[in-house]
Amino acid sequence: MIRQKGNSWFVRWRENGAQKQKHFGIGPDAKLKAELYESEIKLAKKRGEDLAQKRHRQGLFFNELGQLYVDNLRATGRSENHIKNMVTLLNNVFVPLMPDRPVAELTFEHLLTFAGEFSGRAQSTRNRYMDYINAIFNFGVAHKLITENPMANWKKTREAKRDVQLTVEDLGRIIQQADPHLAWALEVSFNLGVRTGESELLALQWRQVDFDRSEIKVYAPKTKTWRIIPINPEFLERLRAKNAASVSSSIVEYKGKPVKSLRRSFRGACDKARIDYPVRFYDVRHLFCSTMLSKGAGLPAVSELMGHGNIKITNSYVHTQQIEKTRAVGLLPNITSV
């Protein structure tokens, strides 16, 4: 049966008791292709042909490879949030724009045209999308579902380094304008340096806090590792008070329930605080790192606190500290007076 979601046309049918679907893109031509494919399905069923075997002869299509990739994500224990995000991208972005041909027939030129569909998006978003596509093709090769990756020669476009401008003073202004649950989340972020969002900050549980040792154990799904973060005495008392009043097991909660997202409320607090430069919630984590480095903290220790897999990643935060560069240059002697 032909369906349309947004401007994208696709065909949905049942095969051996399971629901299948194939996308054809947008526009009149896509609709025509969908109609022809639906007719092909009906004819194959009327003749008693095995659709699975027929498609096997043609080769695996990208939507089928994508579905197998998602099944593998579930089987290997990836988070539901990651799986949901991948399914949304496959259904609404990747599959509708991918050329309608078996993966074995896709060329590097096809992928360049596909990448061109994202030209209006930020470079970081385009790189992330192509990384996902590359991962799907690599999965296909690794499991011998396809013989080669058409993106084998793909090189990621270098992203311009983002200028993080958030200061401790401005963070204080944002916290003053924030709703109580957001203000607390910002305080937790700055004192622990956790990755913001569902992966770390919103996943923090009270059972991870060791009040006797003044430390918290944080799990990083990104690197699949645990790290221990010491808690300074003042913030430890804040944690004790919040724990006593907490209703749920989550450190960050709203009306007794875990919080799913803080982006909208954070944007509102920034507007109220009249922050006139681009700022993301993730910048609080940058501020945690750069503040410690600017005050003389050792790079290896800060790298461990951040949960970075490579100390070079932590080192990239140093460039934001203009005050440190000014201090370093100030150590030079006056050459004319020597």
mmCIF file of C-alpha atoms in Angstrom:
data_model
loop_
_atom_site.group_PDB
_atom_site.id
_atom_site.type_symbol
_atom_site.label_atom_id
_atom_site.label_comp_id
_atom_site.label_asym_id
_atom_site.label_seq_id
_atom_site.Cartn_x
_atom_site.Cartn_y
_atom_site.Cartn_z
ATOM 1 C CA MET A 1 0.000 0.000 0.000
ATOM 2 C CA ILE A 2 1.363 3.422 -0.968
ATOM 3 C CA ARG A 3 1.829 5.927 1.836
ATOM 4 C CA GLN A 4 3.155 9.465 2.105
ATOM 5 C CA LYS A 5 4.914 10.965 5.131
ATOM 6 C CA GLY A 6 5.659 14.631 4.712
ATOM 7 C CA ASN A 7 6.666 14.835 1.039
ATOM 8 C CA SER A 8 8.232 11.382 0.953
ATOM 9 C CA TRP A 9 6.531 8.468 -0.835
ATOM 10 C CA PHE A 10 6.956 4.861 0.280
ATOM 11 C CA VAL A 11 5.345 1.465 -0.140
ATOM 12 C CA ARG A 12 4.378 -0.675 2.831
ATOM 13 C CA TRP A 13 3.432 -4.363 2.612
ATOM 14 C CA ARG A 14 3.473 -7.578 4.614
ATOM 15 C CA GLU A 15 5.840 -10.413 3.825
ATOM 16 C CA ASN A 16 5.951 -13.715 5.728
ATOM 17 C CA GLY A 17 3.967 -12.078 8.534
ATOM 18 C CA ALA A 18 6.378 -9.136 8.900
ATOM 19 C CA GLN A 19 5.750 -5.561 7.830
ATOM 20 C CA LYS A 20 8.144 -4.175 5.219
ATOM 21 C CA GLN A 21 8.504 -0.753 3.637
ATOM 22 C CA LYS A 22 10.560 0.874 0.898
ATOM 23 C CA HIS A 23 11.081 4.609 0.395
ATOM 24 C CA PHE A 24 11.259 6.380 -2.966
ATOM 25 C CA GLY A 25 11.913 10.014 -2.076
ATOM 26 C CA ILE A 26 9.843 13.102 -2.869
ATOM 27 C CA GLY A 27 7.997 14.525 -5.862
ATOM 28 C CA PRO A 28 5.902 13.125 -8.752
ATOM 29 C CA ASP A 29 8.693 10.821 -9.983
ATOM 30 C CA ALA A 30 8.967 9.247 -6.542
ATOM 31 C CA LYS A 31 5.215 8.672 -6.471
ATOM 32 C CA LEU A 32 5.378 7.000 -9.884
ATOM 33 C CA LYS A 33 8.222 4.720 -8.737
ATOM 34 C CA ALA A 34 6.220 3.817 -5.632
ATOM 35 C CA GLU A 35 3.189 2.940 -7.758
ATOM 36 C CA LEU A 36 5.302 0.774 -10.065
ATOM 37 C CA TYR A 37 6.899 -1.000 -7.119
ATOM 38 C CA GLU A 38 3.496 -1.645 -5.567
ATOM 39 C CA SER A 39 2.342 -3.154 -8.846
ATOM 40 C CA GLU A 40 5.458 -5.345 -8.909
ATOM 41 C CA ILE A 41 4.691 -6.604 -5.389
ATOM 42 C CA LYS A 42 1.079 -7.411 -6.301
ATOM 43 C CA LEU A 43 2.168 -9.215 -9.458
ATOM 44 C CA ALA A 44 4.811 -11.221 -7.587
ATOM 45 C CA LYS A 45 2.249 -12.288 -4.971
ATOM 46 C CA LYS A 46 -0.245 -13.236 -7.682
ATOM 47 C CA ARG A 47 2.395 -15.424 -9.334
ATOM 48 C CA GLY A 48 3.358 -16.925 -6.001
ATOM 49 C CA GLU A 49 6.936 -15.617 -6.212
ATOM 50 C CA ASP A 50 9.130 -15.328 -3.122
ATOM 51 C CA LEU A 51 9.771 -11.605 -2.698
ATOM 52 C CA ALA A 52 12.717 -12.178 -0.367
ATOM 53 C CA GLN A 53 14.484 -14.390 -2.917
ATOM 54 C CA LYS A 54 13.706 -11.930 -5.690
ATOM 55 C CA ARG A 55 15.247 -9.055 -3.739
ATOM 56 C CA HIS A 56 18.232 -11.256 -2.867
ATOM 57 C CA ARG A 57 18.913 -11.672 -6.576
ATOM 58 C CA GLN A 58 18.679 -7.904 -7.040
ATOM 59 C CA GLY A 59 20.837 -7.182 -4.013
ATOM 60 C CA LEU A 60 20.245 -5.540 -0.651
ATOM 61 C CA PHE A 61 18.710 -2.052 -0.693
ATOM 62 C CA PHE A 62 19.816 0.633 1.754
ATOM 63 C CA ASN A 63 16.541 0.624 3.712
ATOM 64 C CA GLU A 64 16.940 -3.124 4.305
ATOM 65 C CA LEU A 65 20.579 -2.719 5.346
ATOM 66 C CA GLY A 66 19.515 0.107 7.671
ATOM 67 C CA GLN A 67 16.910 -2.105 9.326
ATOM 68 C CA LEU A 68 19.479 -4.851 9.905
ATOM 69 C CA TYR A 69 21.832 -2.252 11.379
ATOM 70 C CA VAL A 70 19.131 -1.128 13.834
ATOM 71 C CA ASP A 71 18.443 -4.750 14.769
ATOM 72 C CA ASN A 72 22.155 -5.139 15.501
ATOM 73 C CA LEU A 73 22.139 -2.009 17.682
ATOM 74 C CA ARG A 74 19.366 -3.546 19.791
ATOM 75 C CA ALA A 75 21.126 -6.901 19.983
ATOM 76 C CA THR A 76 24.373 -5.301 21.168
ATOM 77 C CA GLY A 77 22.682 -3.301 23.927
ATOM 78 C CA ARG A 78 22.857 0.235 22.564
ATOM 79 C CA SER A 79 20.690 2.764 24.398
ATOM 80 C CA GLU A 80 17.051 3.148 23.393
ATOM 81 C CA ASN A 81 17.634 6.860 22.881
ATOM 82 C CA HIS A 82 20.392 6.160 20.331
ATOM 83 C CA ILE A 83 18.258 3.544 18.559
ATOM 84 C CA LYS A 84 15.249 5.873 18.437
ATOM 85 C CA ASN A 85 17.400 8.642 16.979
ATOM 86 C CA MET A 86 18.806 6.298 14.337
ATOM 87 C CA VAL A 87 15.351 5.019 13.324
ATOM 88 C CA THR A 88 14.096 8.604 12.988
ATOM 89 C CA LEU A 89 17.052 9.570 10.788
ATOM 90 C CA LEU A 90 16.673 6.469 8.628
ATOM 91 C CA ASN A 91 12.937 6.925 8.081
ATOM 92 C CA ASN A 92 12.821 10.698 7.695
ATOM 93 C CA VAL A 93 16.229 11.665 6.297
ATOM 94 C CA PHE A 94 18.521 8.923 5.005
ATOM 95 C CA VAL A 95 16.250 6.429 3.228
ATOM 96 C CA PRO A 96 14.056 8.997 1.411
ATOM 97 C CA LEU A 97 17.160 10.711 -0.027
ATOM 98 C CA MET A 98 19.224 7.625 -0.856
ATOM 99 C CA PRO A 99 19.221 6.640 -4.583
ATOM 100 C CA ASP A 100 16.666 3.920 -5.313
ATOM 101 C CA ARG A 101 19.019 1.116 -6.274
ATOM 102 C CA PRO A 102 20.724 -1.848 -4.573
ATOM 103 C CA VAL A 103 23.697 -0.954 -2.373
ATOM 104 C CA ALA A 104 25.966 -2.936 -4.707
ATOM 105 C CA GLU A 105 25.129 -0.459 -7.475
ATOM 106 C CA LEU A 106 25.817 2.675 -5.404
ATOM 107 C CA THR A 107 28.920 4.593 -6.402
ATOM 108 C CA PHE A 108 30.960 7.280 -4.684
ATOM 109 C CA GLU A 109 29.335 9.801 -7.047
ATOM 110 C CA HIS A 110 25.889 8.713 -5.793
ATOM 111 C CA LEU A 111 27.041 9.367 -2.230
ATOM 112 C CA LEU A 112 28.351 12.820 -3.175
ATOM 113 C CA THR A 113 24.922 13.679 -4.568
ATOM 114 C CA PHE A 114 23.338 12.287 -1.415
ATOM 115 C CA ALA A 115 25.654 14.407 0.767
ATOM 116 C CA GLY A 116 24.710 17.464 -1.280
ATOM 117 C CA GLU A 117 21.159 17.194 0.072
ATOM 118 C CA PHE A 118 22.518 18.345 3.472
ATOM 119 C CA SER A 119 24.263 21.468 2.143
ATOM 120 C CA GLY A 120 21.987 23.773 4.140
ATOM 121 C CA ARG A 121 22.916 22.169 7.460
ATOM 122 C CA ALA A 122 25.829 22.895 9.791
ATOM 123 C CA GLN A 123 29.099 21.161 8.900
ATOM 124 C CA SER A 124 29.056 19.247 12.185
ATOM 125 C CA THR A 125 25.589 17.894 11.334
ATOM 126 C CA ARG A 126 26.636 16.919 7.809
ATOM 127 C CA ASN A 127 29.703 15.112 9.146
ATOM 128 C CA ARG A 128 27.617 13.293 11.738
ATOM 129 C CA TYR A 129 25.078 12.173 9.136
ATOM 130 C CA MET A 130 27.761 10.844 6.805
ATOM 131 C CA ASP A 131 29.466 9.103 9.739
ATOM 132 C CA TYR A 132 26.179 7.281 10.416
ATOM 133 C CA ILE A 133 25.857 6.246 6.765
ATOM 134 C CA ASN A 134 29.466 5.072 6.742
ATOM 135 C CA ALA A 135 28.862 3.020 9.891
ATOM 136 C CA ILE A 136 25.874 1.316 8.258
ATOM 137 C CA PHE A 137 27.919 0.396 5.178
ATOM 138 C CA ASN A 138 30.837 -0.821 7.314
ATOM 139 C CA PHE A 139 28.388 -2.968 9.270
ATOM 140 C CA GLY A 140 27.180 -4.462 5.987
ATOM 141 C CA VAL A 141 30.722 -5.298 4.877
ATOM 142 C CA ALA A 142 31.703 -6.728 8.283
ATOM 143 C CA HIS A 143 28.691 -9.062 8.277
ATOM 144 C CA LYS A 144 29.138 -9.972 4.591
ATOM 145 C CA LEU A 145 25.790 -8.447 3.647
ATOM 146 C CA ILE A 146 27.501 -6.324 0.991
ATOM 147 C CA THR A 147 30.901 -6.785 -0.623
ATOM 148 C CA GLU A 148 32.263 -3.244 -0.308
ATOM 149 C CA ASN A 149 31.570 0.152 1.231
ATOM 150 C CA PRO A 150 30.765 2.791 -1.429
ATOM 151 C CA MET A 151 31.984 5.403 1.073
ATOM 152 C CA ALA A 152 35.449 3.854 1.404
ATOM 153 C CA ASN A 153 37.067 6.981 -0.077
ATOM 154 C CA TRP A 154 34.994 9.430 1.932
ATOM 155 C CA LYS A 155 36.919 12.019 3.944
ATOM 156 C CA LYS A 156 35.243 14.065 6.644
ATOM 157 C CA THR A 157 35.247 17.825 6.027
ATOM 158 C CA ARG A 158 37.194 19.635 8.720
ATOM 159 C CA GLU A 159 34.927 21.596 11.038
ATOM 160 C CA ALA A 160 35.734 25.133 12.095
ATOM 161 C CA LYS A 161 36.720 25.191 15.768
ATOM 162 C CA ARG A 162 33.846 26.603 17.783
ATOM 163 C CA ASP A 163 34.564 29.674 19.890
ATOM 164 C CA VAL A 164 33.165 28.942 23.359
ATOM 165 C CA GLN A 165 32.477 32.294 25.026
ATOM 166 C CA LEU A 166 30.594 31.247 28.174
ATOM 167 C CA THR A 167 32.159 32.615 31.376
ATOM 168 C CA VAL A 168 31.630 31.753 35.037
ATOM 169 C CA GLU A 169 29.945 35.127 35.540
ATOM 170 C CA ASP A 170 27.521 34.597 32.649
ATOM 171 C CA LEU A 171 26.737 31.067 33.843
ATOM 172 C CA GLY A 172 25.807 32.615 37.193
ATOM 173 C CA ARG A 173 23.447 35.019 35.423
ATOM 174 C CA ILE A 174 21.817 32.128 33.537
ATOM 175 C CA ILE A 175 21.344 30.153 36.757
ATOM 176 C CA GLN A 176 19.652 33.167 38.382
ATOM 177 C CA GLN A 177 17.106 33.275 35.538
ATOM 178 C CA ALA A 178 16.589 29.509 35.317
ATOM 179 C CA ASP A 179 13.729 27.433 36.716
ATOM 180 C CA PRO A 180 14.788 25.527 39.870
ATOM 181 C CA HIS A 181 15.321 22.156 38.157
ATOM 182 C CA LEU A 182 17.375 23.753 35.366
ATOM 183 C CA ALA A 183 19.395 25.832 37.835
ATOM 184 C CA TRP A 184 20.251 22.654 39.746
ATOM 185 C CA ALA A 185 21.158 20.805 36.528
ATOM 186 C CA LEU A 186 23.527 23.641 35.584
ATOM 187 C CA GLU A 187 25.089 23.533 39.033
ATOM 188 C CA VAL A 188 25.618 19.774 38.757
ATOM 189 C CA SER A 189 27.099 20.164 35.265
ATOM 190 C CA PHE A 190 29.594 22.797 36.313
ATOM 191 C CA ASN A 191 30.729 20.969 39.467
ATOM 192 C CA LEU A 192 31.046 17.515 37.898
ATOM 193 C CA GLY A 193 31.834 18.298 34.262
ATOM 194 C CA VAL A 194 29.592 15.506 33.014
ATOM 195 C CA ARG A 195 28.434 15.275 29.424
ATOM 196 C CA THR A 196 25.135 17.095 29.211
ATOM 197 C CA GLY A 197 21.950 15.409 28.062
ATOM 198 C CA GLU A 198 20.611 11.911 28.627
ATOM 199 C CA SER A 199 23.955 10.130 28.326
ATOM 200 C CA GLU A 200 25.451 11.354 31.627
ATOM 201 C CA LEU A 201 23.872 14.389 33.326
ATOM 202 C CA LEU A 202 20.238 13.260 33.175
ATOM 203 C CA ALA A 203 21.254 9.632 33.812
ATOM 204 C CA LEU A 204 22.922 10.418 37.167
ATOM 205 C CA GLN A 205 21.435 8.459 40.076
ATOM 206 C CA TRP A 206 21.799 9.106 43.814
ATOM 207 C CA ARG A 207 23.243 5.608 44.259
ATOM 208 C CA GLN A 208 26.294 6.742 42.267
ATOM 209 C CA VAL A 209 27.222 9.277 44.970
ATOM 210 C CA ASP A 210 29.505 8.119 47.770
ATOM 211 C CA PHE A 211 28.918 10.752 50.446
ATOM 212 C CA ASP A 212 31.512 9.214 52.791
ATOM 213 C CA ARG A 213 34.280 9.350 50.187
ATOM 214 C CA SER A 214 33.086 12.654 48.687
ATOM 215 C CA GLU A 215 33.019 11.284 45.154
ATOM 216 C CA ILE A 216 30.645 10.223 42.418
ATOM 217 C CA LYS A 217 30.999 7.381 39.939
ATOM 218 C CA VAL A 218 29.944 8.355 36.400
ATOM 219 C CA TYR A 219 29.321 5.991 33.485
ATOM 220 C CA ALA A 220 30.092 7.240 29.970
ATOM 221 C CA PRO A 221 28.105 5.366 27.267
ATOM 222 C CA LYS A 222 30.266 7.089 24.626
ATOM 223 C CA THR A 223 33.441 5.307 25.805
ATOM 224 C CA LYS A 224 31.719 2.541 27.817
ATOM 225 C CA THR A 225 33.841 3.365 30.850
ATOM 226 C CA TRP A 226 33.366 4.454 34.463
ATOM 227 C CA ARG A 227 35.226 7.370 36.001
ATOM 228 C CA ILE A 228 35.346 8.692 39.560
ATOM 229 C CA ILE A 229 34.946 12.434 40.128
ATOM 230 C CA PRO A 230 35.853 13.916 43.543
ATOM 231 C CA ILE A 231 33.286 16.343 44.972
ATOM 232 C CA ASN A 232 34.422 19.520 46.688
ATOM 233 C CA PRO A 233 33.071 20.036 50.257
ATOM 234 C CA GLU A 234 30.749 22.924 49.433
ATOM 235 C CA PHE A 235 29.020 21.114 46.568
ATOM 236 C CA LEU A 236 28.874 17.907 48.627
ATOM 237 C CA GLU A 237 26.685 19.735 51.155
ATOM 238 C CA ARG A 238 24.468 20.932 48.309
ATOM 239 C CA LEU A 239 24.129 17.310 47.198
ATOM 240 C CA ARG A 240 23.210 16.198 50.728
ATOM 241 C CA ALA A 241 20.455 18.802 50.935
ATOM 242 C CA LYS A 242 19.073 17.928 47.495
ATOM 243 C CA ASN A 243 19.206 14.212 48.273
ATOM 244 C CA ALA A 244 17.189 14.719 51.448
ATOM 245 C CA ALA A 245 14.459 16.511 49.500
ATOM 246 C CA SER A 246 14.571 14.282 46.402
ATOM 247 C CA VAL A 247 11.528 12.199 45.451
ATOM 248 C CA SER A 248 13.027 10.082 42.672
ATOM 249 C CA SER A 249 16.283 8.172 42.271
ATOM 250 C CA SER A 250 17.524 10.728 39.726
ATOM 251 C CA ILE A 251 19.841 13.521 40.819
ATOM 252 C CA VAL A 252 18.167 15.862 38.328
ATOM 253 C CA GLU A 253 14.381 15.679 38.557
ATOM 254 C CA TYR A 254 11.302 17.781 37.843
ATOM 255 C CA LYS A 255 8.199 17.357 39.989
ATOM 256 C CA GLY A 256 9.550 14.044 41.255
ATOM 257 C CA LYS A 257 10.210 12.602 37.792
ATOM 258 C CA PRO A 258 13.406 12.182 35.739
ATOM 259 C CA VAL A 259 14.092 14.944 33.211
ATOM 260 C CA LYS A 260 14.267 14.072 29.501
ATOM 261 C CA SER A 261 15.593 17.309 28.022
ATOM 262 C CA LEU A 262 16.678 20.788 29.117
ATOM 263 C CA ARG A 263 17.432 22.484 25.803
ATOM 264 C CA ARG A 264 14.274 24.616 25.570
ATOM 265 C CA SER A 265 14.337 25.791 29.172
ATOM 266 C CA PHE A 266 18.072 26.523 28.873
ATOM 267 C CA ARG A 267 17.471 28.657 25.782
ATOM 268 C CA GLY A 268 14.779 30.580 27.664
ATOM 269 C CA ALA A 269 17.069 31.187 30.647
ATOM 270 C CA CYS A 270 19.819 32.473 28.335
ATOM 271 C CA ASP A 271 17.370 34.899 26.737
ATOM 272 C CA LYS A 272 16.223 36.148 30.140
ATOM 273 C CA ALA A 273 19.837 36.575 31.229
ATOM 274 C CA ARG A 274 20.435 38.574 28.006
ATOM 275 C CA ILE A 275 23.337 36.458 26.835
ATOM 276 C CA ASP A 276 24.104 38.027 23.458
ATOM 277 C CA TYR A 277 26.399 35.348 21.982
ATOM 278 C CA PRO A 278 25.800 31.736 20.898
ATOM 279 C CA VAL A 279 25.812 29.357 23.860
ATOM 280 C CA ARG A 280 24.922 25.673 24.257
ATOM 281 C CA PHE A 281 24.231 23.662 27.387
ATOM 282 C CA TYR A 282 27.333 21.630 26.490
ATOM 283 C CA ASP A 283 29.417 24.797 26.935
ATOM 284 C CA VAL A 284 29.057 24.309 30.707
ATOM 285 C CA ARG A 285 31.198 21.179 30.383
ATOM 286 C CA HIS A 286 33.761 23.196 28.416
ATOM 287 C CA LEU A 287 33.713 25.784 31.190
ATOM 288 C CA PHE A 288 34.338 23.096 33.828
ATOM 289 C CA CYS A 289 37.461 22.007 31.938
ATOM 290 C CA SER A 290 38.832 25.381 30.863
ATOM 291 C CA THR A 291 38.335 26.931 34.315
ATOM 292 C CA MET A 292 40.417 24.232 35.997
ATOM 293 C CA LEU A 293 43.121 24.488 33.353
ATOM 294 C CA SER A 294 43.265 28.282 33.669
ATOM 295 C CA LYS A 295 43.801 27.941 37.427
ATOM 296 C CA GLY A 296 46.781 25.650 36.956
ATOM 297 C CA ALA A 297 45.227 22.166 37.189
ATOM 298 C CA GLY A 298 47.319 19.427 35.588
ATOM 299 C CA LEU A 299 46.273 18.333 32.110
ATOM 300 C CA PRO A 300 46.314 14.553 32.841
ATOM 301 C CA ALA A 301 44.073 14.971 35.915
ATOM 302 C CA VAL A 302 41.596 17.188 34.052
ATOM 303 C CA SER A 303 41.557 14.731 31.147
ATOM 304 C CA GLU A 304 40.562 11.914 33.517
ATOM 305 C CA LEU A 305 37.849 14.056 35.108
ATOM 306 C CA MET A 306 36.429 14.804 31.663
ATOM 307 C CA GLY A 307 36.501 11.145 30.674
ATOM 308 C CA HIS A 308 38.488 11.881 27.526
ATOM 309 C CA GLY A 309 40.018 8.896 25.775
ATOM 310 C CA ASN A 310 42.992 10.979 24.651
ATOM 311 C CA ILE A 311 44.755 13.820 26.458
ATOM 312 C CA LYS A 312 44.961 15.698 23.136
ATOM 313 C CA ILE A 313 41.185 16.204 23.317
ATOM 314 C CA THR A 314 41.546 17.930 26.683
ATOM 315 C CA ASN A 315 44.453 19.966 25.390
ATOM 316 C CA SER A 316 42.159 21.508 22.772
ATOM 317 C CA TYR A 317 40.328 23.350 25.568
ATOM 318 C CA VAL A 318 43.417 25.373 26.461
ATOM 319 C CA HIS A 319 43.081 27.619 23.408
ATOM 320 C CA THR A 320 40.014 29.294 24.908
ATOM 321 C CA GLN A 321 41.987 30.696 27.822
ATOM 322 C CA GLN A 322 43.243 34.032 26.510
ATOM 323 C CA ILE A 323 44.157 35.085 30.033
ATOM 324 C CA GLU A 324 46.648 32.216 30.277
ATOM 325 C CA LYS A 325 48.294 33.153 26.989
ATOM 326 C CA THR A 326 48.532 36.748 28.150
ATOM 327 C CA ARG A 327 50.128 35.587 31.403
ATOM 328 C CA ALA A 328 52.608 33.410 29.511
ATOM 329 C CA VAL A 329 53.650 36.249 27.184
ATOM 330 C CA GLY A 330 54.048 38.478 30.272
ATOM 331 C CA LEU A 331 56.894 36.233 31.433
ATOM 332 C CA LEU A 332 59.088 37.394 28.559
ATOM 333 C CA PRO A 333 61.833 39.879 29.558
ATOM 334 C CA ASN A 334 62.174 43.303 27.955
ATOM 335 C CA ILE A 335 64.799 42.552 25.347
ATOM 336 C CA THR A 336 65.828 46.213 25.042
ATOM 337 C CA SER A 337 66.830 46.399 28.688
ATOM 338 C CA VAL A 338 68.971 43.263 28.697
#
